XYZ file of C-alpha atoms in Angstrom:
344
model
C 145.322 5.386 14.907
C 142.687 4.216 12.429
C 139.899 5.505 14.669
C 141.719 8.794 15.144
C 142.239 9.156 11.399
C 138.565 8.465 10.809
C 137.620 11.109 13.353
C 139.869 13.637 11.632
C 138.620 12.890 8.116
C 135.029 11.807 8.655
C 133.599 15.155 7.487
C 135.630 15.105 4.261
C 134.822 11.438 3.684
C 131.089 11.829 4.233
C 131.033 14.954 2.048
C 132.833 13.064 -0.726
C 130.422 10.134 -0.467
C 127.435 12.487 -0.576
C 128.828 14.238 -3.657
C 129.556 10.865 -5.243
C 125.983 9.720 -4.610
C 124.540 12.886 -6.170
C 126.812 12.554 -9.215
C 125.952 8.863 -9.528
C 122.222 9.629 -9.634
C 122.775 12.257 -12.337
C 124.984 9.937 -14.406
C 122.586 6.986 -14.153
C 119.559 9.086 -15.169
C 121.251 10.837 -18.105
C 123.185 7.701 -19.053
C 120.007 5.637 -19.406
C 118.451 8.436 -21.472
C 121.506 8.528 -23.752
C 121.268 4.759 -24.219
C 117.648 5.032 -25.246
C 118.594 7.603 -27.897
C 121.520 5.457 -29.053
C 119.446 2.261 -29.296
C 116.547 3.949 -31.118
C 118.682 5.936 -33.603
C 122.297 4.803 -34.073
C 121.898 1.086 -33.290
C 118.931 0.748 -35.657
C 119.894 3.437 -38.156
C 119.634 1.369 -41.352
C 120.834 3.529 -44.268
C 121.191 6.953 -42.614
C 123.715 6.158 -39.900
C 125.818 9.292 -40.393
C 122.887 11.577 -39.582
C 121.969 9.494 -36.540
C 125.561 9.589 -35.249
C 125.844 13.313 -35.840
C 122.573 13.969 -34.008
C 123.767 11.956 -30.976
C 127.119 13.766 -30.926
C 125.550 17.216 -31.274
C 123.110 16.495 -28.427
C 125.591 15.053 -25.913
C 129.035 16.369 -26.900
C 129.017 19.396 -24.594
C 127.674 17.399 -21.644
C 130.373 14.801 -22.287
C 133.080 17.451 -21.951
C 131.608 18.681 -18.655
C 131.331 15.173 -17.190
C 134.849 14.234 -18.300
C 136.244 17.478 -16.885
C 134.561 16.670 -13.569
C 136.414 13.356 -13.405
C 139.685 15.051 -14.356
C 139.248 17.539 -11.526
C 138.581 14.864 -8.886
C 142.229 13.756 -8.359
C 143.354 17.391 -8.105
C 140.673 18.123 -5.514
C 141.746 15.048 -3.558
C 145.357 16.156 -3.621
C 144.502 19.676 -2.494
C 141.910 18.997 0.205
C 142.909 15.529 1.427
C 146.603 15.137 0.626
C 148.060 18.568 1.433
C 146.482 18.952 4.916
C 147.212 15.327 5.863
C 150.561 16.073 7.494
C 150.842 19.855 7.152
C 147.914 20.540 9.481
C 149.400 18.495 12.313
C 152.882 19.949 11.815
C 151.388 23.429 11.698
C 149.414 23.021 14.928
C 151.999 20.863 16.701
C 149.587 17.997 17.447
C 151.991 15.506 15.851
C 154.206 15.666 18.962
C 151.326 14.539 21.147
C 150.789 11.455 19.004
C 154.472 10.573 18.793
C 154.657 10.654 22.589
C 151.891 8.039 22.866
C 154.058 5.049 21.841
C 153.072 5.589 18.196
C 156.086 5.566 15.912
C 156.402 8.103 13.132
C 156.375 5.329 10.543
C 153.152 3.822 11.840
C 151.567 7.261 12.111
C 152.426 8.002 8.485
C 151.455 4.520 7.253
C 147.989 4.688 8.771
C 147.350 8.184 7.475
C 148.565 7.505 3.972
C 146.973 4.069 3.792
C 143.555 4.786 5.251
C 142.869 8.154 3.639
C 144.684 7.272 0.423
C 142.679 4.094 -0.144
C 139.411 5.980 0.358
C 140.574 8.639 -2.116
C 141.491 6.066 -4.751
C 138.252 4.127 -4.162
C 136.088 7.254 -4.594
C 137.921 8.127 -7.810
C 137.619 4.537 -9.032
C 133.851 4.475 -8.561
C 133.533 7.853 -10.280
C 135.712 6.704 -13.188
C 133.664 3.529 -13.566
C 130.440 5.542 -13.652
C 131.762 8.067 -16.193
C 133.197 5.331 -18.429
C 129.817 3.541 -18.398
C 127.917 6.787 -18.904
C 129.987 7.874 -21.930
C 130.222 4.497 -23.682
C 127.443 5.204 -26.293
C 128.989 8.463 -27.485
C 132.496 6.985 -27.238
C 131.389 4.198 -29.614
C 130.345 6.876 -32.100
C 133.213 9.344 -31.682
C 136.025 6.795 -31.275
C 138.144 9.581 -29.767
C 139.284 7.847 -26.583
C 142.923 8.659 -27.397
C 142.455 12.432 -27.288
C 144.133 14.021 -24.249
C 140.873 14.916 -22.494
C 139.067 11.628 -23.080
C 142.064 9.399 -22.357
C 142.604 11.019 -18.954
C 138.902 10.809 -18.115
C 138.244 7.153 -18.841
C 139.285 3.672 -17.738
C 141.785 2.961 -14.969
C 144.187 5.855 -15.345
C 142.213 8.237 -13.029
C 143.052 5.832 -10.160
C 146.743 6.448 -10.790
C 146.134 10.197 -10.905
C 144.273 10.081 -7.577
C 147.035 8.134 -5.827
C 149.665 10.465 -7.250
C 147.788 13.664 -6.369
C 147.187 12.439 -2.822
C 150.826 11.521 -2.121
C 151.972 14.693 -3.902
C 149.827 16.733 -1.530
C 151.107 14.815 1.495
C 154.714 15.394 0.385
C 154.104 19.096 -0.166
C 152.565 19.365 3.294
C 155.503 17.553 4.869
C 158.042 19.836 3.182
C 156.216 23.162 3.492
C 154.652 22.458 6.926
C 151.856 24.959 6.224
C 148.452 23.870 4.978
C 147.438 26.654 2.587
C 150.840 27.013 0.860
C 150.977 23.216 0.561
C 147.555 23.189 -1.115
C 148.681 25.847 -3.603
C 151.914 23.969 -4.341
C 149.976 20.738 -4.851
C 147.620 22.397 -7.316
C 150.477 23.941 -9.309
C 152.555 20.749 -9.411
C 149.612 18.504 -10.306
C 148.484 20.795 -13.126
C 152.037 20.929 -14.483
C 152.272 17.135 -14.511
C 148.827 16.777 -16.107
C 149.873 19.092 -18.932
C 153.381 17.670 -19.330
C 152.583 13.954 -19.449
C 149.971 13.844 -22.279
C 152.081 15.885 -24.677
C 155.677 15.084 -23.745
C 155.628 11.572 -22.244
C 152.556 9.639 -23.372
C 153.384 9.661 -27.128
C 156.593 7.747 -26.360
C 155.119 4.812 -24.430
C 155.216 2.676 -27.592
C 156.935 3.434 -30.934
C 154.271 4.781 -33.349
C 153.224 3.184 -36.630
C 154.014 4.970 -39.885
C 151.864 5.174 -43.025
C 151.394 7.160 -46.227
C 147.923 8.702 -46.607
C 146.854 9.417 -50.192
C 145.292 12.857 -50.610
C 142.588 11.310 -52.765
C 141.424 9.242 -49.761
C 140.975 12.243 -47.448
C 137.517 13.398 -46.438
C 136.690 16.634 -44.656
C 136.380 16.291 -40.889
C 133.268 17.724 -39.197
C 133.637 21.329 -38.124
C 133.647 21.736 -34.331
C 130.594 23.406 -32.823
C 127.212 24.404 -34.210
C 125.030 22.409 -36.547
C 127.999 21.340 -38.661
C 129.634 19.414 -35.822
C 129.267 15.662 -35.591
C 131.053 12.323 -35.636
C 134.184 11.736 -37.663
C 133.732 9.756 -40.868
C 135.441 6.405 -41.436
C 138.951 6.531 -42.887
C 141.330 9.494 -42.715
C 139.719 12.900 -42.065
C 141.504 16.137 -42.986
C 140.924 18.497 -40.062
C 143.552 21.218 -40.468
C 145.061 22.761 -43.599
C 147.713 25.490 -43.593
C 148.723 27.403 -46.717
C 152.226 28.825 -46.551
C 154.175 30.901 -49.076
C 152.829 32.220 -52.378
C 153.026 31.556 -56.111
C 155.151 28.578 -57.096
C 156.577 28.446 -53.559
C 153.138 28.008 -51.961
C 152.698 24.726 -50.111
C 150.205 23.001 -47.835
C 150.603 21.467 -44.402
C 147.780 19.053 -43.638
C 146.554 17.640 -40.325
C 144.550 14.411 -40.274
C 142.433 12.371 -37.857
C 140.983 8.875 -37.956
C 138.344 7.363 -35.663
C 140.013 5.519 -32.791
C 143.535 6.422 -33.882
C 145.960 8.810 -32.180
C 147.987 10.815 -34.719
C 151.286 11.820 -33.064
C 153.067 13.476 -36.001
C 152.843 17.160 -36.893
C 151.025 18.501 -39.934
C 152.222 16.685 -43.058
C 153.532 18.236 -46.262
C 152.357 17.105 -49.704
C 154.824 14.548 -51.125
C 155.135 12.795 -54.472
C 155.872 9.094 -54.974
C 159.633 9.669 -54.484
C 159.054 11.490 -51.168
C 159.845 14.956 -52.536
C 157.698 17.886 -51.414
C 155.293 19.195 -54.056
C 154.499 22.918 -54.119
C 152.316 25.260 -56.113
C 149.177 24.244 -57.994
C 150.367 20.644 -58.393
C 150.441 20.378 -54.578
C 146.885 21.864 -54.310
C 148.371 25.055 -52.805
C 146.025 27.537 -54.468
C 144.484 30.215 -52.201
C 141.155 30.449 -54.031
C 140.639 26.750 -54.744
C 138.852 24.167 -52.593
C 141.683 21.932 -51.357
C 139.457 18.862 -51.009
C 138.297 19.185 -54.623
C 141.961 19.171 -55.617
C 142.781 16.282 -53.264
C 140.151 14.106 -54.977
C 142.191 14.042 -58.215
C 145.684 14.215 -56.678
C 148.216 11.395 -56.899
C 150.276 12.683 -53.960
C 150.290 11.775 -50.295
C 151.335 12.865 -46.792
C 153.244 10.877 -44.168
C 151.585 10.162 -40.811
C 152.847 8.661 -37.545
C 150.084 7.276 -35.338
C 149.183 5.000 -32.455
C 146.614 2.350 -33.502
C 143.289 2.126 -31.688
C 144.036 -1.340 -30.266
C 146.859 0.116 -28.137
C 144.404 2.087 -25.997
C 144.444 -0.252 -22.983
C 148.194 -0.751 -23.256
C 148.589 3.002 -22.870
C 146.048 3.072 -20.037
C 147.946 0.465 -18.015
C 151.356 1.990 -18.747
C 150.281 5.438 -17.582
C 148.478 4.031 -14.542
C 151.612 2.105 -13.625
C 153.782 5.213 -13.990
C 151.582 7.282 -11.669
C 151.283 4.469 -9.121
C 155.074 4.135 -9.165
C 155.428 7.890 -8.634
C 152.960 7.602 -5.753
C 155.074 4.861 -4.204
C 158.197 6.994 -4.547
C 156.483 9.976 -2.946
C 155.213 7.800 -0.074
C 158.735 6.465 0.404
C 160.087 10.000 0.371
C 157.564 10.978 3.063
C 158.685 8.067 5.237
C 162.365 8.928 4.764
C 161.885 12.649 5.376
C 159.720 12.075 8.433
C 162.266 9.735 9.959
C 165.344 11.812 9.125
C 164.345 15.438 8.987
C 160.960 16.261 10.495
C 160.783 17.123 14.164
């Protein structure tokens, strides 16, 4: 069975290894170049570290998004092109009956297919994740944004869980739908839905967040995204989003904040006084024509923030990896049950 599985998937495997080799060469070359820039500017910056950090971020930020997106796409591609056809193709063509009549049980047939191809899929994703995590480490040390949805999903060990889940999801879809192309489409839709749902609806609840009051006078303006004004976040709390609602004495601000390395999970905060009562109008810096940060500098008020501290990053990585590996195990078990009870 192992030899047969290799014969069936050798083209996909060799293509994946060739693509991995090409990507590895690109990441090593550009990664070493990024390290040279980091060592010669940020690491030895002396008194002008902010400019050095901003220059590194401006130069490599866009490339970082592309590389991270590539890693995010890898599990989905595995689920679509390796997982979905795994069983669907044989059910569609009827070749599964030939194998089952050769003293090969359905359970063994499924175990070999899931195990052999699945392990290769996870291994390829693991190597790619390791390369991307190494490649991005200089800019990650500057940005300290590993908790953002894009960066969290494209670093560390969690892509291995995604790969295992996407692969078994595709195999399950193929077993249920019994047609390769519809199974690939269903796998893509389901995987995208899970990838959108988990970061925003599940991940924030892994561990109860910390709570703090942030004084308006301590806020600095966060770098504007894009163009020459983009760059690394400053130390401390950065105000990155300000909404003005209402007018006159009823006008009030809603303020979003960021902090390097920290994941803010609460919504935009309202301006509060020492007793916790909302402050509106000019006293709450809610003036349309005034610079809010100039007002913040002399304000005695604060906003409330719920956040996940930076040192919980690996706790979240392992929790999410465990969840997706558990889902993969459940899907593999479902495949075994369905194949034994229902498929014919």
